[in-house]
Coordinates of C-alpha atoms (C1' of nucleotides) in Angstrom, one line a residue:
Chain T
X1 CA 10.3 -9.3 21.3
X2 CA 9.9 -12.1 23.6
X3 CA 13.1 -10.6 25.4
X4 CA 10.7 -7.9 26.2
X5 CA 8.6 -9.8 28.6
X6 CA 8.6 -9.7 32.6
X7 CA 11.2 -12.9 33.3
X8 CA 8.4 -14.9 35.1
X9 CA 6.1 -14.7 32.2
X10 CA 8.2 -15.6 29.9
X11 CA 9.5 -18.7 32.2
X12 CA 6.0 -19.8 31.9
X13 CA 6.1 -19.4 27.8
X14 CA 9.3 -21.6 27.7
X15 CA 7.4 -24.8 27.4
X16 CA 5.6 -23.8 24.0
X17 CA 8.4 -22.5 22.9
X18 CA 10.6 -24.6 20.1
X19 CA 13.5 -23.5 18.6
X20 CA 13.5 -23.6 14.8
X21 CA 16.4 -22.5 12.3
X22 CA 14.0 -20.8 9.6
X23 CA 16.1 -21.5 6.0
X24 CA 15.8 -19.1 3.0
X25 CA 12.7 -19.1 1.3
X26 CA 10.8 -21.0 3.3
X27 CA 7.0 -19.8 3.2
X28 CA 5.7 -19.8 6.5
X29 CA 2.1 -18.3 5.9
X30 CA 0.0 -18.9 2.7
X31 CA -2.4 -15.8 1.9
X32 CA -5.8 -17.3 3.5
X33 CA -4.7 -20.6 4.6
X34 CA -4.2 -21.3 8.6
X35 CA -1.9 -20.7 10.8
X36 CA -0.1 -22.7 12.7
X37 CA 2.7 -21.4 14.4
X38 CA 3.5 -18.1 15.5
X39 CA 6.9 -17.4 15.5
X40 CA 9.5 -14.9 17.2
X41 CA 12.8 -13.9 15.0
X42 CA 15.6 -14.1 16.4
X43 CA 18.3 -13.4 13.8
X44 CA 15.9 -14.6 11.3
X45 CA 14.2 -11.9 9.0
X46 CA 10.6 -12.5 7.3
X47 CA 8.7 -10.7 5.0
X48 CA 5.4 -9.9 4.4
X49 CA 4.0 -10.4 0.5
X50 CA 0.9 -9.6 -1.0
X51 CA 0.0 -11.2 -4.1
X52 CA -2.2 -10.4 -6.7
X53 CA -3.1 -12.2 -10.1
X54 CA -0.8 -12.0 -12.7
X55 CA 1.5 -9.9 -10.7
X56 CA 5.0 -10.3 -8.8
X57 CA 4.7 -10.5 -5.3
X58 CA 4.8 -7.1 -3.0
X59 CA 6.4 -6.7 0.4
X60 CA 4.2 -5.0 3.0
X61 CA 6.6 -5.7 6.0
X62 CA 9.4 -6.3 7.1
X63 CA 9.8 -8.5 10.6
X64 CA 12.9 -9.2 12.3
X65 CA 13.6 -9.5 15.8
X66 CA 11.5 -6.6 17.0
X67 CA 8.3 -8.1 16.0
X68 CA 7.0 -11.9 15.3
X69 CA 4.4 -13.1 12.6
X70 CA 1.0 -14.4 13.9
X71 CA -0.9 -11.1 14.8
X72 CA -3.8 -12.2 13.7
X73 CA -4.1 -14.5 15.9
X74 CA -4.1 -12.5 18.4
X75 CA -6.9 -10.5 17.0
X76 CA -9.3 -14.1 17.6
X77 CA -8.4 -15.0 13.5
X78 CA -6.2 -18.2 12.4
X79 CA -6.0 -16.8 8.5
X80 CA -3.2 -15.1 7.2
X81 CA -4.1 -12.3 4.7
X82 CA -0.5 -12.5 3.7
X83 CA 2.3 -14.4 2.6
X84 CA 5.2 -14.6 5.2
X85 CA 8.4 -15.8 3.2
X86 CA 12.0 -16.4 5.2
X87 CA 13.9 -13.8 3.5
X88 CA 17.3 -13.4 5.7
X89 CA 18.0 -17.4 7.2
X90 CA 18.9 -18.0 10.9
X91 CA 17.0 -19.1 14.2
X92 CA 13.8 -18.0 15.5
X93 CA 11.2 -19.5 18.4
X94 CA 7.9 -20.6 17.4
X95 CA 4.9 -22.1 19.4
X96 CA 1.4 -24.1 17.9
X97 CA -1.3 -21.6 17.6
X98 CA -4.0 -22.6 20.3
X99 CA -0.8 -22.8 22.7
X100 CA -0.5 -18.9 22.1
X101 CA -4.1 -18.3 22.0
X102 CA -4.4 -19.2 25.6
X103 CA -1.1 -17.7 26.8
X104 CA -2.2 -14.1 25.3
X105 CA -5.3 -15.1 27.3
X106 CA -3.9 -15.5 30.8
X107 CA -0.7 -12.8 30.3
X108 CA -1.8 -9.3 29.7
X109 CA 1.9 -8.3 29.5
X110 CA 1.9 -11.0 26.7
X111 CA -1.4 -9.4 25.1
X112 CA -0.3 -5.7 25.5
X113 CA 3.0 -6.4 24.1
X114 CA 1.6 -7.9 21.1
X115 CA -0.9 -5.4 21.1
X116 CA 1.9 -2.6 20.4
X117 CA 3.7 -4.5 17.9
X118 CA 0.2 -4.9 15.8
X119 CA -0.3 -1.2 15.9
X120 CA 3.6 -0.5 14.9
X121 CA 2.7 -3.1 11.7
X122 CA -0.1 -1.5 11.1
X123 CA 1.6 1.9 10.8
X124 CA 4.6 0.1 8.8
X125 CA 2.4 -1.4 6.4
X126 CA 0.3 1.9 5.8
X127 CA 3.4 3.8 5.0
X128 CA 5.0 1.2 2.9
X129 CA 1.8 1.3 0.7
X130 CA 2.1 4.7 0.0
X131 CA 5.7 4.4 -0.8
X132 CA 5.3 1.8 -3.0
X133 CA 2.9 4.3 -5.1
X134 CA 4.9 7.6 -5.0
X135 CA 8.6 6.8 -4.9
X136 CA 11.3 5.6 -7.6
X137 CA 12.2 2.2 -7.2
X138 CA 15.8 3.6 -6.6
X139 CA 14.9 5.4 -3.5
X140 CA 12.7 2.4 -2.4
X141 CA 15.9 0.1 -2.9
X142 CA 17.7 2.3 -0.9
X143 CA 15.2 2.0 2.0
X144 CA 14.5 -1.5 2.1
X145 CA 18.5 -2.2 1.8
X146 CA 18.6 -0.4 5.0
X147 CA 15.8 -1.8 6.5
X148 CA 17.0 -5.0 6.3
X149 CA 20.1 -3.8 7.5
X150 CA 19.2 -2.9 11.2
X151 CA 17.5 -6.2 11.6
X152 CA 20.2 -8.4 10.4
X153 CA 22.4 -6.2 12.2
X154 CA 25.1 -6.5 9.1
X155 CA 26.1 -4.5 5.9
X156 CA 26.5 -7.2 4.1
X157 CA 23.8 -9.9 3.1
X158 CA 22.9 -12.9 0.3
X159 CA 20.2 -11.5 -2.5
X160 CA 19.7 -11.9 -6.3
X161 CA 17.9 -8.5 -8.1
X162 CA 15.7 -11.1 -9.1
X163 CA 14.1 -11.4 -5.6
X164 CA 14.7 -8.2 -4.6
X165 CA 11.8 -7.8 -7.3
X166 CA 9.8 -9.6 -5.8
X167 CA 10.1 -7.3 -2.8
X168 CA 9.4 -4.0 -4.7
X169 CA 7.3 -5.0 -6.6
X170 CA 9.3 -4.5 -10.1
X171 CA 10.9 -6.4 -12.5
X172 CA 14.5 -8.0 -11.9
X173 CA 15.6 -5.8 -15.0
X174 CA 14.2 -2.1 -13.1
X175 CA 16.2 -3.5 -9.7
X176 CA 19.4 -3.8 -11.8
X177 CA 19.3 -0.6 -13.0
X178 CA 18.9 0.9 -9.4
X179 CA 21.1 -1.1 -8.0
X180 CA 23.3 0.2 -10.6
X181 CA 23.0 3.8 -10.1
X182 CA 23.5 3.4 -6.0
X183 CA 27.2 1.2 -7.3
X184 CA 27.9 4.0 -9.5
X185 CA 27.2 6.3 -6.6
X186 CA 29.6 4.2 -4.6
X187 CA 26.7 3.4 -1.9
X188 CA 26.6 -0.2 -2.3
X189 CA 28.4 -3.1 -3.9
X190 CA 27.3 -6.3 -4.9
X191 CA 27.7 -9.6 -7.2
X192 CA 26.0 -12.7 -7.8
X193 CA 24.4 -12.3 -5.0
X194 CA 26.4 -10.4 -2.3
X195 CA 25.1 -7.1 -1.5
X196 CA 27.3 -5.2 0.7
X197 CA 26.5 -1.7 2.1
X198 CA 29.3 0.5 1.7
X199 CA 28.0 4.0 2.7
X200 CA 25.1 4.2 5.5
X201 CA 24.6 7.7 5.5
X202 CA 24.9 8.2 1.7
X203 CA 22.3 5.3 1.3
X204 CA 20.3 7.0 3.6
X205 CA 20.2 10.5 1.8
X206 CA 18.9 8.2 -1.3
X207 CA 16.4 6.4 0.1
X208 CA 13.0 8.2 0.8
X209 CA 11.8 9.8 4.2
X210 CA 9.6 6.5 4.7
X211 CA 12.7 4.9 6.4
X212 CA 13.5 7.4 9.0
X213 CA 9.4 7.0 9.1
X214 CA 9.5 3.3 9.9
X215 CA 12.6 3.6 11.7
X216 CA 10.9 5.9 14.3
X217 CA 7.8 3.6 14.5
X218 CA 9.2 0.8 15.8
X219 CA 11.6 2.8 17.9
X220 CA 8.5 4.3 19.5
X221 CA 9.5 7.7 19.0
X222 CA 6.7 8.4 17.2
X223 CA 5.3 10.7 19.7
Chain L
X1 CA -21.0 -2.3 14.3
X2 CA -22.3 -2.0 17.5
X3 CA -25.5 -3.6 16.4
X4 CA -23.8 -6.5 16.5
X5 CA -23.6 -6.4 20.8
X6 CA -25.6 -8.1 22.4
X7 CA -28.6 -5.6 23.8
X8 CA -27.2 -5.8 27.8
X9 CA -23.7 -4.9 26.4
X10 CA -25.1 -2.4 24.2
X11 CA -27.3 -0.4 26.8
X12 CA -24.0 -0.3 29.5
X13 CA -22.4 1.5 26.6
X14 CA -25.1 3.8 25.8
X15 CA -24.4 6.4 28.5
X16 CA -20.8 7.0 26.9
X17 CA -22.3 7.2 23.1
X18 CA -23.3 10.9 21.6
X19 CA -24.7 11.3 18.2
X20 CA -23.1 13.4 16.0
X21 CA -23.6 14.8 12.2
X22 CA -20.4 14.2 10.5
X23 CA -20.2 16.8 7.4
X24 CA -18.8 16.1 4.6
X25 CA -14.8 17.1 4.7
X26 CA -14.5 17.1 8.7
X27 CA -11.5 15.6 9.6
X28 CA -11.8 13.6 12.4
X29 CA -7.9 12.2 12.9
X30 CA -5.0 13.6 11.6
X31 CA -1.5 11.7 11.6
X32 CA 0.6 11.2 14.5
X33 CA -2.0 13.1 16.7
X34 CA -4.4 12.0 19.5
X35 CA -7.5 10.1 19.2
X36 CA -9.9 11.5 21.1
X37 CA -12.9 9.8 20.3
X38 CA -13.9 6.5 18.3
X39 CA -16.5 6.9 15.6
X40 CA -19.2 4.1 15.0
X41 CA -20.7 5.8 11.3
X42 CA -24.3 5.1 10.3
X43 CA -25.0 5.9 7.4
X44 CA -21.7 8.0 7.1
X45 CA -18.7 7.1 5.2
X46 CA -15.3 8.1 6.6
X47 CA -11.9 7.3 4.9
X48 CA -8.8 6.4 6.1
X49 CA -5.6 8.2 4.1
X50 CA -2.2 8.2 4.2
X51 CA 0.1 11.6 3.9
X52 CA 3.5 11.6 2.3
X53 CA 5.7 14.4 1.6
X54 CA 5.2 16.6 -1.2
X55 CA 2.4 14.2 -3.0
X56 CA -1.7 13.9 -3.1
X57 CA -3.4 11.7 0.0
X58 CA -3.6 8.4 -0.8
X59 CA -6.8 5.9 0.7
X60 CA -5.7 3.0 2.5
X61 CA -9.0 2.5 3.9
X62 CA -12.8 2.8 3.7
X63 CA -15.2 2.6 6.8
X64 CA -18.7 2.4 6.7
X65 CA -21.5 1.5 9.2
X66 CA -19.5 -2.6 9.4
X67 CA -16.8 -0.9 11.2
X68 CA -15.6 1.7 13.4
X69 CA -12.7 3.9 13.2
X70 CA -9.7 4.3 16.4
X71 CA -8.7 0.7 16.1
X72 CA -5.4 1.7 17.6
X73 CA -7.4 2.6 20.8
X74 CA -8.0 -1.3 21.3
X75 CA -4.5 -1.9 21.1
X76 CA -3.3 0.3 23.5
X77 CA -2.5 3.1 21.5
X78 CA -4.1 6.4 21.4
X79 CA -2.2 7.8 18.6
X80 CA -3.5 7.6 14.7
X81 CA -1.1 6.6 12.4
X82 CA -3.8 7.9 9.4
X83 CA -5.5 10.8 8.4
X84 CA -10.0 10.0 9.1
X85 CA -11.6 12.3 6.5
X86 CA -15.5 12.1 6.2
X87 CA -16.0 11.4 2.7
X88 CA -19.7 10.5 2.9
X89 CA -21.8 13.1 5.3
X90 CA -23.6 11.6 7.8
X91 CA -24.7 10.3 11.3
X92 CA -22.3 8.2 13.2
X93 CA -22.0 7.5 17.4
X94 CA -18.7 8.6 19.2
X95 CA -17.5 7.9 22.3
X96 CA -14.5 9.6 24.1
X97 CA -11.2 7.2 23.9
X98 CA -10.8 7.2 27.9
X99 CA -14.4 5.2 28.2
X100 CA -13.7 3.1 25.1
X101 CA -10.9 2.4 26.6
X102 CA -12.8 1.1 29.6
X103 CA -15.2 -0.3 28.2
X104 CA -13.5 -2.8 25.9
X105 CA -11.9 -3.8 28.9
X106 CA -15.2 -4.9 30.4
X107 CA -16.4 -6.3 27.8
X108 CA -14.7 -10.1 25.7
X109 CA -18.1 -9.5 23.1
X110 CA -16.9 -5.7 22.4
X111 CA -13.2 -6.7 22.3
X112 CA -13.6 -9.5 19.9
X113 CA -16.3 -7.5 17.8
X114 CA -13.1 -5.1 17.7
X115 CA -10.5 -7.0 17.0
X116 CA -13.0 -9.1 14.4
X117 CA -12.6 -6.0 12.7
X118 CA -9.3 -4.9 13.0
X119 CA -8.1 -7.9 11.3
X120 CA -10.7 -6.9 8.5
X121 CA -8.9 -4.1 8.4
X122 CA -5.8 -5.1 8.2
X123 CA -6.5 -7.3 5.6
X124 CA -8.0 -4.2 3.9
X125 CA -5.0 -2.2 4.1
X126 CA -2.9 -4.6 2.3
X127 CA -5.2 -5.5 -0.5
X128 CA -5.3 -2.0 -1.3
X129 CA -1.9 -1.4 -1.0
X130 CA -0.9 -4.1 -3.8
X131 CA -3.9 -2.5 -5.8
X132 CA -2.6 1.0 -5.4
X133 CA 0.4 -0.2 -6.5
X134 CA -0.1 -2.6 -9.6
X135 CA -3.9 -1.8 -11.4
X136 CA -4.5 1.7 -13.4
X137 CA -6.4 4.4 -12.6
X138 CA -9.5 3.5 -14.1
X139 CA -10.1 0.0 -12.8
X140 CA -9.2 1.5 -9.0
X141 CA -11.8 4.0 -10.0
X142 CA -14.4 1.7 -10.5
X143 CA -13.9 -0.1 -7.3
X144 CA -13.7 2.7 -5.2
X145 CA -17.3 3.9 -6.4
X146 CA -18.5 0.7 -5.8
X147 CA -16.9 0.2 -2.5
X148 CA -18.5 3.8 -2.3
X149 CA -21.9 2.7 -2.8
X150 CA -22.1 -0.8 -1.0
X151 CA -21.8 1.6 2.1
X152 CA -23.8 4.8 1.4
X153 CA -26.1 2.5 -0.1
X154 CA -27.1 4.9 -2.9
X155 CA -26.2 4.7 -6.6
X156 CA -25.6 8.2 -6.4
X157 CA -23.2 10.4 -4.2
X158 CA -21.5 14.1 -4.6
X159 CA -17.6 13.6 -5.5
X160 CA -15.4 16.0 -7.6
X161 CA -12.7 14.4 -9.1
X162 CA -10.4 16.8 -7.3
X163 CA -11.1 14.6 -4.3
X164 CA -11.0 11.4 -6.0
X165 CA -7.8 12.7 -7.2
X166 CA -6.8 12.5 -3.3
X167 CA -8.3 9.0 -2.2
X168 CA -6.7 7.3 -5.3
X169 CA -2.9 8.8 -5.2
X170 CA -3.2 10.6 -8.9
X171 CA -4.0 13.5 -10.4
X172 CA -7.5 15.8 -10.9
X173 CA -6.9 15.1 -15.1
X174 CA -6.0 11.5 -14.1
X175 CA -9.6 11.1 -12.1
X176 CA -10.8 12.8 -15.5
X177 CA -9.7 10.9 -17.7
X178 CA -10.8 7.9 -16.2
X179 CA -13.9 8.6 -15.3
X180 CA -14.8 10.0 -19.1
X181 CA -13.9 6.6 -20.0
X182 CA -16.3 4.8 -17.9
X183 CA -18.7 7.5 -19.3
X184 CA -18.7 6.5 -22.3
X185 CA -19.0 3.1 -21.5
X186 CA -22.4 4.0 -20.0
X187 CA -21.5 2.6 -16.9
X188 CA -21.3 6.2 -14.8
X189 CA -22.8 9.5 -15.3
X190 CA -22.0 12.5 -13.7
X191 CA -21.7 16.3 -14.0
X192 CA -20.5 19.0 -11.5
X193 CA -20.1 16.2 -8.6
X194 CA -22.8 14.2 -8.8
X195 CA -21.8 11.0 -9.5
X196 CA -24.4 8.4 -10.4
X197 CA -23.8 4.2 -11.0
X198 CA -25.9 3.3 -14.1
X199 CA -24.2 -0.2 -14.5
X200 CA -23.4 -1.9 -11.6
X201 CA -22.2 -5.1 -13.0
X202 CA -20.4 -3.4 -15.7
X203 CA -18.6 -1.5 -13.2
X204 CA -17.7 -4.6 -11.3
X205 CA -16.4 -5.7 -14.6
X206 CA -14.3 -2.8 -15.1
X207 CA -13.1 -2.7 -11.7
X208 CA -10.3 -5.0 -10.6
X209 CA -10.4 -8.3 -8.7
X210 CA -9.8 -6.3 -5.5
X211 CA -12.9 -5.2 -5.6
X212 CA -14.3 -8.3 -4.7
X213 CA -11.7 -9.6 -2.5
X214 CA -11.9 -6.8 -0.2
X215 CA -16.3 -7.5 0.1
X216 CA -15.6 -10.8 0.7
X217 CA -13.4 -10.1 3.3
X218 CA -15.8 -7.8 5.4
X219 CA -18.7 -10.4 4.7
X220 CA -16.7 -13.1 5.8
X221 CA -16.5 -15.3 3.1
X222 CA -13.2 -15.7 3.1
X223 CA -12.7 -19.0 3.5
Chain H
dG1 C1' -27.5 40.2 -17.7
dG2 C1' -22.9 40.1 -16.3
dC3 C1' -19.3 38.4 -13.2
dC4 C1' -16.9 35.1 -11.0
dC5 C1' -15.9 30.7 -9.0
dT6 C1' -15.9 26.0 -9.2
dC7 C1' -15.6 22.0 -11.9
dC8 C1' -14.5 19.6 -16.0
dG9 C1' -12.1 18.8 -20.7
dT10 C1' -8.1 18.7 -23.6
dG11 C1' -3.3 19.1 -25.4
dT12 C1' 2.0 18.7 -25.3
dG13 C1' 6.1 17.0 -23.9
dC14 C1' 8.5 14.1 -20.6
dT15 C1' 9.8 10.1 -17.7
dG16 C1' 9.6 5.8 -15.2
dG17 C1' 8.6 1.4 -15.4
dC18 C1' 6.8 -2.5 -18.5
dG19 C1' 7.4 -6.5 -21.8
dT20 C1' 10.5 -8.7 -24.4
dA21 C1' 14.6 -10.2 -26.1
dC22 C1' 19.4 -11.1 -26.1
dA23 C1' 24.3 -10.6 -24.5
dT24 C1' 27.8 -11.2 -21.2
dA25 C1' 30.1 -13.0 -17.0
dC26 C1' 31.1 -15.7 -12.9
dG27 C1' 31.6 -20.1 -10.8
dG28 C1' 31.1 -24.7 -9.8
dC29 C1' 31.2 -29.4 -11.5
dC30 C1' 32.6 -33.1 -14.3
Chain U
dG1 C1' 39.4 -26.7 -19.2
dG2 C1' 35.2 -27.0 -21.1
dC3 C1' 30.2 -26.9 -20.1
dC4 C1' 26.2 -25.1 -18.1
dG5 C1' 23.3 -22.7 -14.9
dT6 C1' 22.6 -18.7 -12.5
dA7 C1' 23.2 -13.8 -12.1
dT8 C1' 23.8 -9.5 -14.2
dG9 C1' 24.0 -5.9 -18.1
dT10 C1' 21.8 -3.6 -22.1
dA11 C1' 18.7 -2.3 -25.7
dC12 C1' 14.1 -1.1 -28.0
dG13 C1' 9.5 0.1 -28.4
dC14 C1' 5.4 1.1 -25.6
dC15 C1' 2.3 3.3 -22.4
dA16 C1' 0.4 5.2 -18.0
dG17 C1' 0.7 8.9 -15.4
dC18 C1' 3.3 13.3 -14.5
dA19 C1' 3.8 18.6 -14.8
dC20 C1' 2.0 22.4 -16.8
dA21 C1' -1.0 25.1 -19.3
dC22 C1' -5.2 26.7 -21.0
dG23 C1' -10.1 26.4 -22.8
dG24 C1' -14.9 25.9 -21.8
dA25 C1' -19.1 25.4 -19.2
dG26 C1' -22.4 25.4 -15.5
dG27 C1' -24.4 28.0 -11.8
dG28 C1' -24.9 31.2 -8.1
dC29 C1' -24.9 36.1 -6.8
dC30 C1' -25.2 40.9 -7.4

DNA sequence: GGCCCTCCGTGTGCTGGCGTACATACGGCC
DNA sequence: GGCCGTATGTACGCCAGCACACGGAGGGCC
């Protein structure tokens, strides 16, 4: 995202800016606590989690190098709503909070950049509600397999079913039996842990429309 | 909303505000098209729904008089990502998108009023998202008449559970069902789309914790 | 008064996901 | 090379909501 910005601006972000290497299942953001970094993924991938009582957690979005967590911020509010949890490990930039605050203040590229990125999450996080109440868990597998493809830019990643639940929504036991029916299918294979994608298209055919959706969002093809 | 401006702010934008009579079913944004004017309701009630495929709408949001709908607008975006469906008849203020536009560049108070309530929104969007997903039909029913009512400020509104069907995600015999229940509870009565709240508490009771979360949110309470 | 349209009530069978419980299997570590 | 922890597989009963179908009831309109 920040690669996005005119070169001078950006020059004058640098001294905010601190390189962190963002481990798995770190938990950046607590639902209503403060924030106090914002940070830009580089090949680091963060989630989005809602919690409620006595339920498992639910992903709401998906950030990865085309984005950054903080938005709020931006939007004059320090709380987080949601829970923002490391879910693919590797580097990423962060910077204090009241450092960003001013620089969206003096740099309208900096504003209207994050500006478009807020409405692209907004959009993501609207369509991932409603497929989180219409669609099969296998088809939502399928999607969010692929989503987190394209931002880790591999096909083949570290992941238990039992956190994958924790993405969907579902129990560890309902992920295996997805995950099961996409081996069967010869679409993906996995143990202990190692999930590799074996056939894009085919994976794609199972997951719902909401990832060609999503996709197109944050491509900006969306009319 | 905009009774929150200061007066001098308030009178500049009065020249670009028109009154309108929003009727019960308009739809005032549809996905993926242009927004061509931003709606500050008064004592109307306008809902924000998501389209999917082959299934029923599904609510992701409720706005009342506290907010305004085209948030995208102040983000540089004139392009709804939801369907706007006036679900409560009534007055509201519009203005066209090109003098918004303008305007909320003249003006920090207007711009942090929006963006105050964007975050809300946001925040909105999520919780109900995670409810949608994980609470049954008749607990989401009770919080949405009671979401219903805290705005139209009336303990009795027309709704047939055909639409209901459409804000919650199920359907018609899933609204009936439900709302038999809380019949017989003797916390609702209605007949032939006239709904009326005879308990409120024991609706809050009934409802799930979302409910509250999301009023806190818009009073904010929230820490 | 009869007709029709809209809205509500109920029933049947089916399926996806839940809660729970237990069985297997891989792999590292001592 | 046996032990143990983590990850995965499977099974059983249960229930909410689905699809579909049809019955009934209020109310306007002629």
């Amino acid at each position: 995202m920040l690669a996005a910005l005119p070169r001078k601006q950006y020059q004058r972000m640098r001294g905010g800016l601190e390189s962190v290497a963002l481990i798995f299942g770190d938990v950046l953001y607590e639902p209503g606590e403060r924030i106090r970094h914002v940070y830009f993924p580089n090949d680091s991938l963060i989630s989005l989690l809602t919690l409620v009582d006595g339920h498992l957690a639910l992903e709401v979005g998906m950030v990865g190098r085309e984005g950054m967590i903080g938005v709020p911020l931006s939007l004059g509010t320090d709380v987080s709503p949601v829970r923002a949890l490391v879910q693919g490990a590797g580097a990423a930039m962060r910077m204090k909070s009241a450092r960003f605050s001013k620089e969206i203040q003096r740099s309208p590229q900096l504003q209207q950049e994050v500006n478009r990125y807020t409405s692209a999450l907004m959009a993501q996080i609207t369509q991932t509600a409603a497929c989180n109440r219409f669609h099969v868990v296998e088809a939502r597998l399928a999607r969010w397999l692929l989503m987190t493809r394209d931002r880790v830019g591999s096909d083949e990643f570290r992941l238990t079913h039992e956190f994958l639940g924790h993405m969907l929504g579902v129990r560890r036991v309902g992920v295996t039996k997805a995950a099961r029916a996409l081996q069967k299918e010869k679409l993906i294979n996995y143990s202990r842990g190692e999930i590799r994608i074996l056939n894009r298209r085919g994976l794609e055919a199972a997951s719902c429309s909401c990832y060609a959706r999503v996709k197109d969002m944050h491509d900006g093809v969306r009319h």
